[in-house]
PDB file of C-alpha atoms and ligand atoms in Angstrom:
ATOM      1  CA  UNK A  23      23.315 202.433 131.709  1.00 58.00           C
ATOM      2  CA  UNK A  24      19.845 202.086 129.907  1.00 71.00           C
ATOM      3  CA  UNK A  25      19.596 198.527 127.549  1.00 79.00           C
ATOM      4  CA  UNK A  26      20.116 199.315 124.085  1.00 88.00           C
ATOM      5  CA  UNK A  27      17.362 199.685 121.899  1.00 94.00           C
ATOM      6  CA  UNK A  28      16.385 197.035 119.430  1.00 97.00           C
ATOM      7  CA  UNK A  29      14.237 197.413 116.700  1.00 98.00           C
ATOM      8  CA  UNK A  30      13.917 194.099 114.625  1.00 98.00           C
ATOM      9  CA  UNK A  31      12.134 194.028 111.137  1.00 98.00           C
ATOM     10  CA  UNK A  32      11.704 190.209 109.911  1.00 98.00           C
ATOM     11  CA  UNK A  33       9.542 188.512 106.683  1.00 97.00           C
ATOM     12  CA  UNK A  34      10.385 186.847 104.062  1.00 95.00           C
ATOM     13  CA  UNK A  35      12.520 187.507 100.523  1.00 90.00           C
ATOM     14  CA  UNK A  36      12.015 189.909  98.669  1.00 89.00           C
ATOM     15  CA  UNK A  37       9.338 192.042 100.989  1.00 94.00           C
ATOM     16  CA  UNK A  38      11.037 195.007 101.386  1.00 92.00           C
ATOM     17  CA  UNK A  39      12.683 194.146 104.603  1.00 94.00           C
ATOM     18  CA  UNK A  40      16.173 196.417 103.391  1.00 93.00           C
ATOM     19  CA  UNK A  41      14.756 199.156 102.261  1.00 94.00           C
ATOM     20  CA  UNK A  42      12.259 199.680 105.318  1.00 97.00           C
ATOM     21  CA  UNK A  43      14.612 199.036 108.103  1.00 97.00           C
ATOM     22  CA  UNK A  44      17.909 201.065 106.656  1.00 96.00           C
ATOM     23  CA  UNK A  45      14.572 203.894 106.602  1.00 97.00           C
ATOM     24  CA  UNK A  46      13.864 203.754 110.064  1.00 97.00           C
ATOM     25  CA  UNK A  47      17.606 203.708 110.816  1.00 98.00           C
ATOM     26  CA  UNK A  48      18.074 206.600 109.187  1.00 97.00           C
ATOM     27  CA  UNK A  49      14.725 208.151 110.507  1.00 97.00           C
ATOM     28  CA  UNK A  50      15.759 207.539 114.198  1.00 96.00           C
ATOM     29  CA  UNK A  51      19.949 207.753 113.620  1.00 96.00           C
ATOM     30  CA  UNK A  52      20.530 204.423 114.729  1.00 97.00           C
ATOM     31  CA  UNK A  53      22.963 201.585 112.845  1.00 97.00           C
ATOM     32  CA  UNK A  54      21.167 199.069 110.849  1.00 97.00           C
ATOM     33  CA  UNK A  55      22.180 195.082 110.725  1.00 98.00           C
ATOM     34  CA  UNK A  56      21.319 193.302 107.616  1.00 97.00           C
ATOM     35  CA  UNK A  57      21.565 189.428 109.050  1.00 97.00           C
ATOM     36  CA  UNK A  58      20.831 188.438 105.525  1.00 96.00           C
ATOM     37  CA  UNK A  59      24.273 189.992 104.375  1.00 97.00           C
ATOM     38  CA  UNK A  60      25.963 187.973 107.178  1.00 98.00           C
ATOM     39  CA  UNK A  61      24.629 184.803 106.076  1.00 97.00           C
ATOM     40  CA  UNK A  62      25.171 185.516 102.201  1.00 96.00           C
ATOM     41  CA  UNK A  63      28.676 186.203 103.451  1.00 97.00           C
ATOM     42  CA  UNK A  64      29.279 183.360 105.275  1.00 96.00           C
ATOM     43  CA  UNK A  65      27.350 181.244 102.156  1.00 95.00           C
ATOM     44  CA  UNK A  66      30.184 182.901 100.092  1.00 95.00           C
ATOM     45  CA  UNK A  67      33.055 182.189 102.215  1.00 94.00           C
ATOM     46  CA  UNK A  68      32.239 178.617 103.260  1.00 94.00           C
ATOM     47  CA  UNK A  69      30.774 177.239  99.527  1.00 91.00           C
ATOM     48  CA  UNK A  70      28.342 175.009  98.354  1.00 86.00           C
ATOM     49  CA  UNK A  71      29.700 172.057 100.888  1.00 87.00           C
ATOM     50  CA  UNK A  72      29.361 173.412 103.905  1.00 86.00           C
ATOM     51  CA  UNK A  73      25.819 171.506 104.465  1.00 86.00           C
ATOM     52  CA  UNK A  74      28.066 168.522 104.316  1.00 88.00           C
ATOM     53  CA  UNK A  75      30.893 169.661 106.471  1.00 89.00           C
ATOM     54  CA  UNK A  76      30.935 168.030 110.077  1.00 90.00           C
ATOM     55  CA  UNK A  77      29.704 171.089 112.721  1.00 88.00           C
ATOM     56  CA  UNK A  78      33.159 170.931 114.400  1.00 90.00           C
ATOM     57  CA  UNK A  79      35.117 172.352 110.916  1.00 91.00           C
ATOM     58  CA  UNK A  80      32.032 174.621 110.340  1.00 90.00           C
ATOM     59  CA  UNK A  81      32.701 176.302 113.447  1.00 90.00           C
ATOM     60  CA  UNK A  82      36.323 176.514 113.232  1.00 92.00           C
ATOM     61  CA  UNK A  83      35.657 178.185 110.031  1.00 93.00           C
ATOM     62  CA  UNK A  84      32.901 180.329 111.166  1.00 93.00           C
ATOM     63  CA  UNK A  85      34.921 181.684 113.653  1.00 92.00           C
ATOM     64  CA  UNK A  86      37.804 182.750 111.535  1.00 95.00           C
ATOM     65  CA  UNK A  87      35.022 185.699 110.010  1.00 96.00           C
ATOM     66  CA  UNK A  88      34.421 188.706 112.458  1.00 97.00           C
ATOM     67  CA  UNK A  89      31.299 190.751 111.760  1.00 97.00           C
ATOM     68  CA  UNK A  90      31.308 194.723 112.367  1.00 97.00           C
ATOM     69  CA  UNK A  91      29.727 197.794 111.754  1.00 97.00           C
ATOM     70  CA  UNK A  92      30.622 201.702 110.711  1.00 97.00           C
ATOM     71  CA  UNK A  93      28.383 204.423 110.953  1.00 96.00           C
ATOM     72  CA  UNK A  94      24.694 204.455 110.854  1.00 96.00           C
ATOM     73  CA  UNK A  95      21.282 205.178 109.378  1.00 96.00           C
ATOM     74  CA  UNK A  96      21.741 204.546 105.737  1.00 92.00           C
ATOM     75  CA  UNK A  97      25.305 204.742 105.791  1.00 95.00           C
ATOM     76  CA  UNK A  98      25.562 202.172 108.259  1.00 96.00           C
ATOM     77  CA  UNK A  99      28.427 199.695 106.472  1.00 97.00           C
ATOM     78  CA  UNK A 100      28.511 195.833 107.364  1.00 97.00           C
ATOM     79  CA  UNK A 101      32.477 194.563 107.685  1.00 98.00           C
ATOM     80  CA  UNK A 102      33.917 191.268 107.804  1.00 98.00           C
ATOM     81  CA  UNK A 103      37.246 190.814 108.658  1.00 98.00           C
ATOM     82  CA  UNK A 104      37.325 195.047 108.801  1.00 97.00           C
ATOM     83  CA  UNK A 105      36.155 194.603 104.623  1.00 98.00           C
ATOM     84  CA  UNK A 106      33.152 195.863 103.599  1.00 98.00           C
ATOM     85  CA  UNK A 107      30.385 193.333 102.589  1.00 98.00           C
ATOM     86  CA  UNK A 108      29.712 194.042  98.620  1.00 95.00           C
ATOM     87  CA  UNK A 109      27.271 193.354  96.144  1.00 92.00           C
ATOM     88  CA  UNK A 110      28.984 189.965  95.141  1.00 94.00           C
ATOM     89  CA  UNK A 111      26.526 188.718  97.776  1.00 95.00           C
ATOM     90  CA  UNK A 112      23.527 190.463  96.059  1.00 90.00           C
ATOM     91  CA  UNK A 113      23.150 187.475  93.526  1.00 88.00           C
ATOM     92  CA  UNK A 114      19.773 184.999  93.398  1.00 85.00           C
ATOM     93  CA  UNK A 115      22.648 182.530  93.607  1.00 90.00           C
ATOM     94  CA  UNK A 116      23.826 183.703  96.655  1.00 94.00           C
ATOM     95  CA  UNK A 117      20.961 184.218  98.247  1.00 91.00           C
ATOM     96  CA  UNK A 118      19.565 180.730  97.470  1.00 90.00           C
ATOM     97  CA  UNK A 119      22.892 178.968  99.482  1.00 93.00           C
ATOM     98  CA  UNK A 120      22.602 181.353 101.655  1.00 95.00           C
ATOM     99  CA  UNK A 121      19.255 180.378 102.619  1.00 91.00           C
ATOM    100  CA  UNK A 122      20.321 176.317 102.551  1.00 91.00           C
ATOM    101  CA  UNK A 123      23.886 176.960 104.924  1.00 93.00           C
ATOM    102  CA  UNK A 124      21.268 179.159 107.115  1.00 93.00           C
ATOM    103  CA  UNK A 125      19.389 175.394 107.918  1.00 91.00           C
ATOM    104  CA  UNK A 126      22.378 174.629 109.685  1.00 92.00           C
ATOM    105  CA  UNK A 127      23.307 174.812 113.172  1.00 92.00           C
ATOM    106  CA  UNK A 128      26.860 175.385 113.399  1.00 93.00           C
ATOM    107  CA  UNK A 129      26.783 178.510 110.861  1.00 94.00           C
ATOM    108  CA  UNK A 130      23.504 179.195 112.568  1.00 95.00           C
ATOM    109  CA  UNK A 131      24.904 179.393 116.167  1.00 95.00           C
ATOM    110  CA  UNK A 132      27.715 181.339 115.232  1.00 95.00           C
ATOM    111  CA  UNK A 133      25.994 184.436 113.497  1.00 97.00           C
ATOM    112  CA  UNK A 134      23.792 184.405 116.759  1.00 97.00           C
ATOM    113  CA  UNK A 135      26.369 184.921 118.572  1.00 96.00           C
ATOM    114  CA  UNK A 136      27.874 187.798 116.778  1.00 97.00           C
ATOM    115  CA  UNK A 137      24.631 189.361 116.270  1.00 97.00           C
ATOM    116  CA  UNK A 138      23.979 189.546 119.574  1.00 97.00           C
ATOM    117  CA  UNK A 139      27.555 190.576 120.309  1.00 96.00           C
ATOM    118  CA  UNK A 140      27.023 193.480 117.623  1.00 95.00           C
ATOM    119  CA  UNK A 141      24.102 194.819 119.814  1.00 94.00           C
ATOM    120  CA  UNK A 142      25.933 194.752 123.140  1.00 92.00           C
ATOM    121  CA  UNK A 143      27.570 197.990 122.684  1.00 83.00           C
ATOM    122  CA  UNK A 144      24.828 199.822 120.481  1.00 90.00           C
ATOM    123  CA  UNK A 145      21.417 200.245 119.959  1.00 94.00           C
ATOM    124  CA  UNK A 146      20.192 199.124 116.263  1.00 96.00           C
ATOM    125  CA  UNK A 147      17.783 198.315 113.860  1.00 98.00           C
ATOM    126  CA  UNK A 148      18.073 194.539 112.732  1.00 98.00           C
ATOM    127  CA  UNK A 149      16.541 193.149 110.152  1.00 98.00           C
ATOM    128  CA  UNK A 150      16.236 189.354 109.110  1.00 97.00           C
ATOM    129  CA  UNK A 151      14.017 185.854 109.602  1.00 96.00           C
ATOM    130  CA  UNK A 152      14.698 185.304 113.166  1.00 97.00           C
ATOM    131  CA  UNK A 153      15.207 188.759 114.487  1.00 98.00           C
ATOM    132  CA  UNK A 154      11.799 188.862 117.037  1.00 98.00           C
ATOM    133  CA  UNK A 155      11.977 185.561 117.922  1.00 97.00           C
ATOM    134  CA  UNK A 156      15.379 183.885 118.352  1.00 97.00           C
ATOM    135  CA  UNK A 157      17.598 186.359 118.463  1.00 98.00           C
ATOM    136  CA  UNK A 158      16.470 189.523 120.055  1.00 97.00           C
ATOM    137  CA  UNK A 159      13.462 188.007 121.600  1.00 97.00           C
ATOM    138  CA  UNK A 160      13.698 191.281 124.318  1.00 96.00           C
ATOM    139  CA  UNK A 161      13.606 193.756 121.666  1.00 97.00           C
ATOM    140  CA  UNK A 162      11.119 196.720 122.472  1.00 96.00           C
ATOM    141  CA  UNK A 163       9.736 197.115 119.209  1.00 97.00           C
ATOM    142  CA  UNK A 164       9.059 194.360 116.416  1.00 98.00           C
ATOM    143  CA  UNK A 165       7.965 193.970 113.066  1.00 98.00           C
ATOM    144  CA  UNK A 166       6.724 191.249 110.482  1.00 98.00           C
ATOM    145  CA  UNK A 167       6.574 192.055 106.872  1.00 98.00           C
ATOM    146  CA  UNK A 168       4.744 190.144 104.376  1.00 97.00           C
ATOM    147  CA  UNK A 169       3.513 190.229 100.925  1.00 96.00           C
ATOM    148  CA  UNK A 170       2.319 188.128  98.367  1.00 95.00           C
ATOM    149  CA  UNK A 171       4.947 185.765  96.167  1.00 94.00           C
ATOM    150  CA  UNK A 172       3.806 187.113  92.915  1.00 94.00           C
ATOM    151  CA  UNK A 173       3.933 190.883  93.920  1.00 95.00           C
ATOM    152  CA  UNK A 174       7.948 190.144  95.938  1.00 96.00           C
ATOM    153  CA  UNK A 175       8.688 188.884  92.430  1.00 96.00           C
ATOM    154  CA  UNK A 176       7.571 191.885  89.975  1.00 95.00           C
ATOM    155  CA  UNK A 177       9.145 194.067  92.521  1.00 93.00           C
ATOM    156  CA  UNK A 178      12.551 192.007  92.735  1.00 91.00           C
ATOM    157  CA  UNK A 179      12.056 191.820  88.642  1.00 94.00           C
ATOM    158  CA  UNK A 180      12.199 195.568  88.461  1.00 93.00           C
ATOM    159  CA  UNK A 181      15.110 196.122  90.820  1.00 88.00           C
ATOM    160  CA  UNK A 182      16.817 193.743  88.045  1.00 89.00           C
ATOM    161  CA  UNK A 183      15.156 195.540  84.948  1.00 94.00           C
ATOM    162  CA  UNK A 184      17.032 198.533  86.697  1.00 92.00           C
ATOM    163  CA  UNK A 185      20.462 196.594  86.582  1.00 86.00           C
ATOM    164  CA  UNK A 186      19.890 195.803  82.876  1.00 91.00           C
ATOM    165  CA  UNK A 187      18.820 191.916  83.894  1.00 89.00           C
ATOM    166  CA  UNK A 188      15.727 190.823  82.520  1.00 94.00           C
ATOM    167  CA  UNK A 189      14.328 187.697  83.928  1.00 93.00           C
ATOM    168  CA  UNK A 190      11.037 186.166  83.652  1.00 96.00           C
ATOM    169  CA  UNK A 191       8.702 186.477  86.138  1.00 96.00           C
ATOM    170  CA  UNK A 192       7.778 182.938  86.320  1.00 96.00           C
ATOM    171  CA  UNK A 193      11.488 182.049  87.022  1.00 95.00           C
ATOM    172  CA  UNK A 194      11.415 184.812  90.165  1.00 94.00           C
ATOM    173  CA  UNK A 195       7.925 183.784  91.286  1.00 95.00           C
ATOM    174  CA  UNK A 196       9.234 180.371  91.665  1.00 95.00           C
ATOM    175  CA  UNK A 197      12.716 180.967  93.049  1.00 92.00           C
ATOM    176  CA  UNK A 198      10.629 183.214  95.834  1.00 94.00           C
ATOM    177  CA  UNK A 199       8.471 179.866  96.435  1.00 94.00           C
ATOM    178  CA  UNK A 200      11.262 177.982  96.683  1.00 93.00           C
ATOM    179  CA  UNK A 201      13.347 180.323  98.979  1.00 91.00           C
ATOM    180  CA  UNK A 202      10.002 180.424 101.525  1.00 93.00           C
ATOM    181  CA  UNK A 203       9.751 176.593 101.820  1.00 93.00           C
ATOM    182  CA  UNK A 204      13.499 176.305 103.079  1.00 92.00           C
ATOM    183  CA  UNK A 205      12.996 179.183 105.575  1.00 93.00           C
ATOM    184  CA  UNK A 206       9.311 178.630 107.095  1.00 95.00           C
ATOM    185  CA  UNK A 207       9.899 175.119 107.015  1.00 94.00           C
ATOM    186  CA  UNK A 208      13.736 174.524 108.264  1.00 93.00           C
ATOM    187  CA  UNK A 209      14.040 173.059 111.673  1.00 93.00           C
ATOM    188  CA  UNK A 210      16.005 175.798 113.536  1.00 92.00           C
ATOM    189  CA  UNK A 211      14.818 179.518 113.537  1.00 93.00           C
ATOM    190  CA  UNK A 212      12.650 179.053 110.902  1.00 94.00           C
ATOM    191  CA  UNK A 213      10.853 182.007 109.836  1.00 95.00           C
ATOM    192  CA  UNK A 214       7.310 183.772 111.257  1.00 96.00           C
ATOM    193  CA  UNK A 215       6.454 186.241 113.354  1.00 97.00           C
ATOM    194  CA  UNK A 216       7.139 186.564 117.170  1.00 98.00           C
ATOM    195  CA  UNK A 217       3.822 186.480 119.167  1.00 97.00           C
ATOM    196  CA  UNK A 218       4.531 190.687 120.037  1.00 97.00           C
ATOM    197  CA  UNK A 219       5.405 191.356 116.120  1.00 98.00           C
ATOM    198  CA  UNK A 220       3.137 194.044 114.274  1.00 98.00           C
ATOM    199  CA  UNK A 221       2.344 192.368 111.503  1.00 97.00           C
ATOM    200  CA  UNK A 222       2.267 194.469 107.922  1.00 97.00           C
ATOM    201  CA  UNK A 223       1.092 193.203 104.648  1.00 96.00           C
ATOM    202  CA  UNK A 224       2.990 195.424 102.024  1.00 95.00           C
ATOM    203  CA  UNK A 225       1.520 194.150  98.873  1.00 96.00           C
ATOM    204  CA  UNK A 226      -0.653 196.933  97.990  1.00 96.00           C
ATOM    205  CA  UNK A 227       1.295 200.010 100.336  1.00 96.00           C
ATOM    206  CA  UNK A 228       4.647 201.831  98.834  1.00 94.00           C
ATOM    207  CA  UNK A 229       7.621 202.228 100.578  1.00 94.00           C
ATOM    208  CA  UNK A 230       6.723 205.556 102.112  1.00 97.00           C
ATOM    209  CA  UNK A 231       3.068 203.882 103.643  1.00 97.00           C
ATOM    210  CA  UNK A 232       4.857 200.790 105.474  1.00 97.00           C
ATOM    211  CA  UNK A 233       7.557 203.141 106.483  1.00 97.00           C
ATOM    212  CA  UNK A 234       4.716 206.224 108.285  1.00 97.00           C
ATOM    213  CA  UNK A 235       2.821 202.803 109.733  1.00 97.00           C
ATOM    214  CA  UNK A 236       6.218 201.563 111.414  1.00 97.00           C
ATOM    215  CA  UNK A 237       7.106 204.949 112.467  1.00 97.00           C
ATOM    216  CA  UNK A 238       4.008 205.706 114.183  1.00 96.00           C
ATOM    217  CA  UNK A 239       4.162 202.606 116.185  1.00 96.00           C
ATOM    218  CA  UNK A 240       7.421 203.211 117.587  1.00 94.00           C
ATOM    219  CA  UNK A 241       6.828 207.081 118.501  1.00 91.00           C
ATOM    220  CA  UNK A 242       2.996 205.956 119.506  1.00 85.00           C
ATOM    221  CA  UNK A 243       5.164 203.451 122.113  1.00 78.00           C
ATOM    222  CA  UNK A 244       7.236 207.150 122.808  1.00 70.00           C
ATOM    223  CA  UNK A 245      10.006 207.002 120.879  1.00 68.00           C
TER     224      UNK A 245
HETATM  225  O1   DC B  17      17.347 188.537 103.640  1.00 77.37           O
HETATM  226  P1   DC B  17      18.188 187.816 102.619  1.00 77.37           P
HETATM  227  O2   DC B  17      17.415 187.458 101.400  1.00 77.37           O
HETATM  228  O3   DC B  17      19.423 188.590 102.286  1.00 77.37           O
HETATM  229  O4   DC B  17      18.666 186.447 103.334  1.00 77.37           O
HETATM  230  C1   DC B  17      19.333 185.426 102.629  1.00 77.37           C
HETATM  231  C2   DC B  17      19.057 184.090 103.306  1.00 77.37           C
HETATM  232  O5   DC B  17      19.695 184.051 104.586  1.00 77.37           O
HETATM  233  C3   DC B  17      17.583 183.801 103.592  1.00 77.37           C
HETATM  234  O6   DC B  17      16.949 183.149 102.524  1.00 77.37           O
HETATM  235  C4   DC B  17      17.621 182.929 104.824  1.00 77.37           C
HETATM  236  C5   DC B  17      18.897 183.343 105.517  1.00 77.37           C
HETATM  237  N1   DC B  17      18.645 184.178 106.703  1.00 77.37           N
HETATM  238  C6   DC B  17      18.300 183.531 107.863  1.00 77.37           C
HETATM  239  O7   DC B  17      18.129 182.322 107.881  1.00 77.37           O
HETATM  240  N2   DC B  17      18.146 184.256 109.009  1.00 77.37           N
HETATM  241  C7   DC B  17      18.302 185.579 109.002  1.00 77.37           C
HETATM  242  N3   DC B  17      18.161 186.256 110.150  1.00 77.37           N
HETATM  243  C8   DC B  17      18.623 186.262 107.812  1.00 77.37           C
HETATM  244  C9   DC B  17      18.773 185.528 106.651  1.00 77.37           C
END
């Protein structure tokens, strides 16, 4: 039996990371694992105290979530505990404690663990921080996304706009800042590109540019 192929998409908040790699999931028909969503989750489950929680109780209650997927491409659905992962983990909120429980080991370890687990028994298209370099550091095909704070912000303040939120710029420009520092700078798995990654700046491409650019790496590589 051939290895399963792994595709991993990392950068940082707000770059477009979702969008792009449920795209090329649906492009080539394979599932798609959004590792942020299983840290959000986890954020959710385990509350703001789990930084101060001794690693032996964090993984006792790490373990008591089980991560899954159904279907693929962009119906692939993320389950834990066999329920669907929902937009109550879509929140700036969320995301921000997401990013702080994601410092530490225990909760760190664990979703390792059943990432990797996830891609035993299929091929996929993950998409996180750590993704080229800690935890799928044999994937055949890798990507780094970047873009500028200030343009991740106007984008993430449309996608709000859309919902009927307005919030200033200034706030999201800042929140985006602040969301970098703890994940370039944390100890363990913190984020930047694996030394194989193609790197792509999106701040001045759409969707449909960085999408043909991935694409034609992976069926340049014969795909
Ligand atoms: O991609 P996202 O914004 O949904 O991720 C939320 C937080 O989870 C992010 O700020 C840091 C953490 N995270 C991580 O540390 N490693 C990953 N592979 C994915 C997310």
């Amino acid at each position: 039996m051939s290895a399963p192929l792994i595709i991993t998409i990392d950068g940082p908040a707000g770059v477009g990371k979702s969008t792009l790699a449920r795209a090329v999931a649906e492009t080539l028909c394979l599932p798609y694992l959004d590792t942020g969503a299983m840290f959000r989750t986890l954020a959710l489950k385990l509350g703001a105290g789990a930084e101060e929680c001794p690693a032996q109780s964090l993984c006792q209650q790490c373990a008591a979530w089980h991560f899954s997927l159904r279907g693929s491409g962009g119906s692939t659905v993320l389950l834990c505990n066999a329920v669907p992962v929902g937009q109550e983990v879509r929140t700036e909120a969320v995301g921000m404690l997401a990013s702080r429980v994601a410092a530490v080991p225990a909760v760190r370890d664990c979703l390792k663990q059943a990432q990797r687990r996830l891609a035993l028994s299929c091929s996929l298209v993950a998409e996180g921080r750590d993704m080229g370099t800690e935890i799928f550091p044999e994937a055949q095909y890798k990507f780094f996304l970047d873009a500028r704070p200030e343009v991740r912000a106007l984008r993430r303040q449309k996608e709000l706009a859309a919902a009927g939120t307005t919030v200033p710029l200034a706030e999201l420009t800042e929140q985006i800042r602040q969301r970098d520092t703890l994940d370039r700078t944390r100890a363990l798995a913190p984020l930047r590109p694996a030394a194989d990654a193609v790197l792509v700046d999106t701040s001045d491409k759409d969707i449909p540019a960085v999408l043909a650019e991935m694409l034609a790496v992976v069926r340049g590589r014969g795909l």
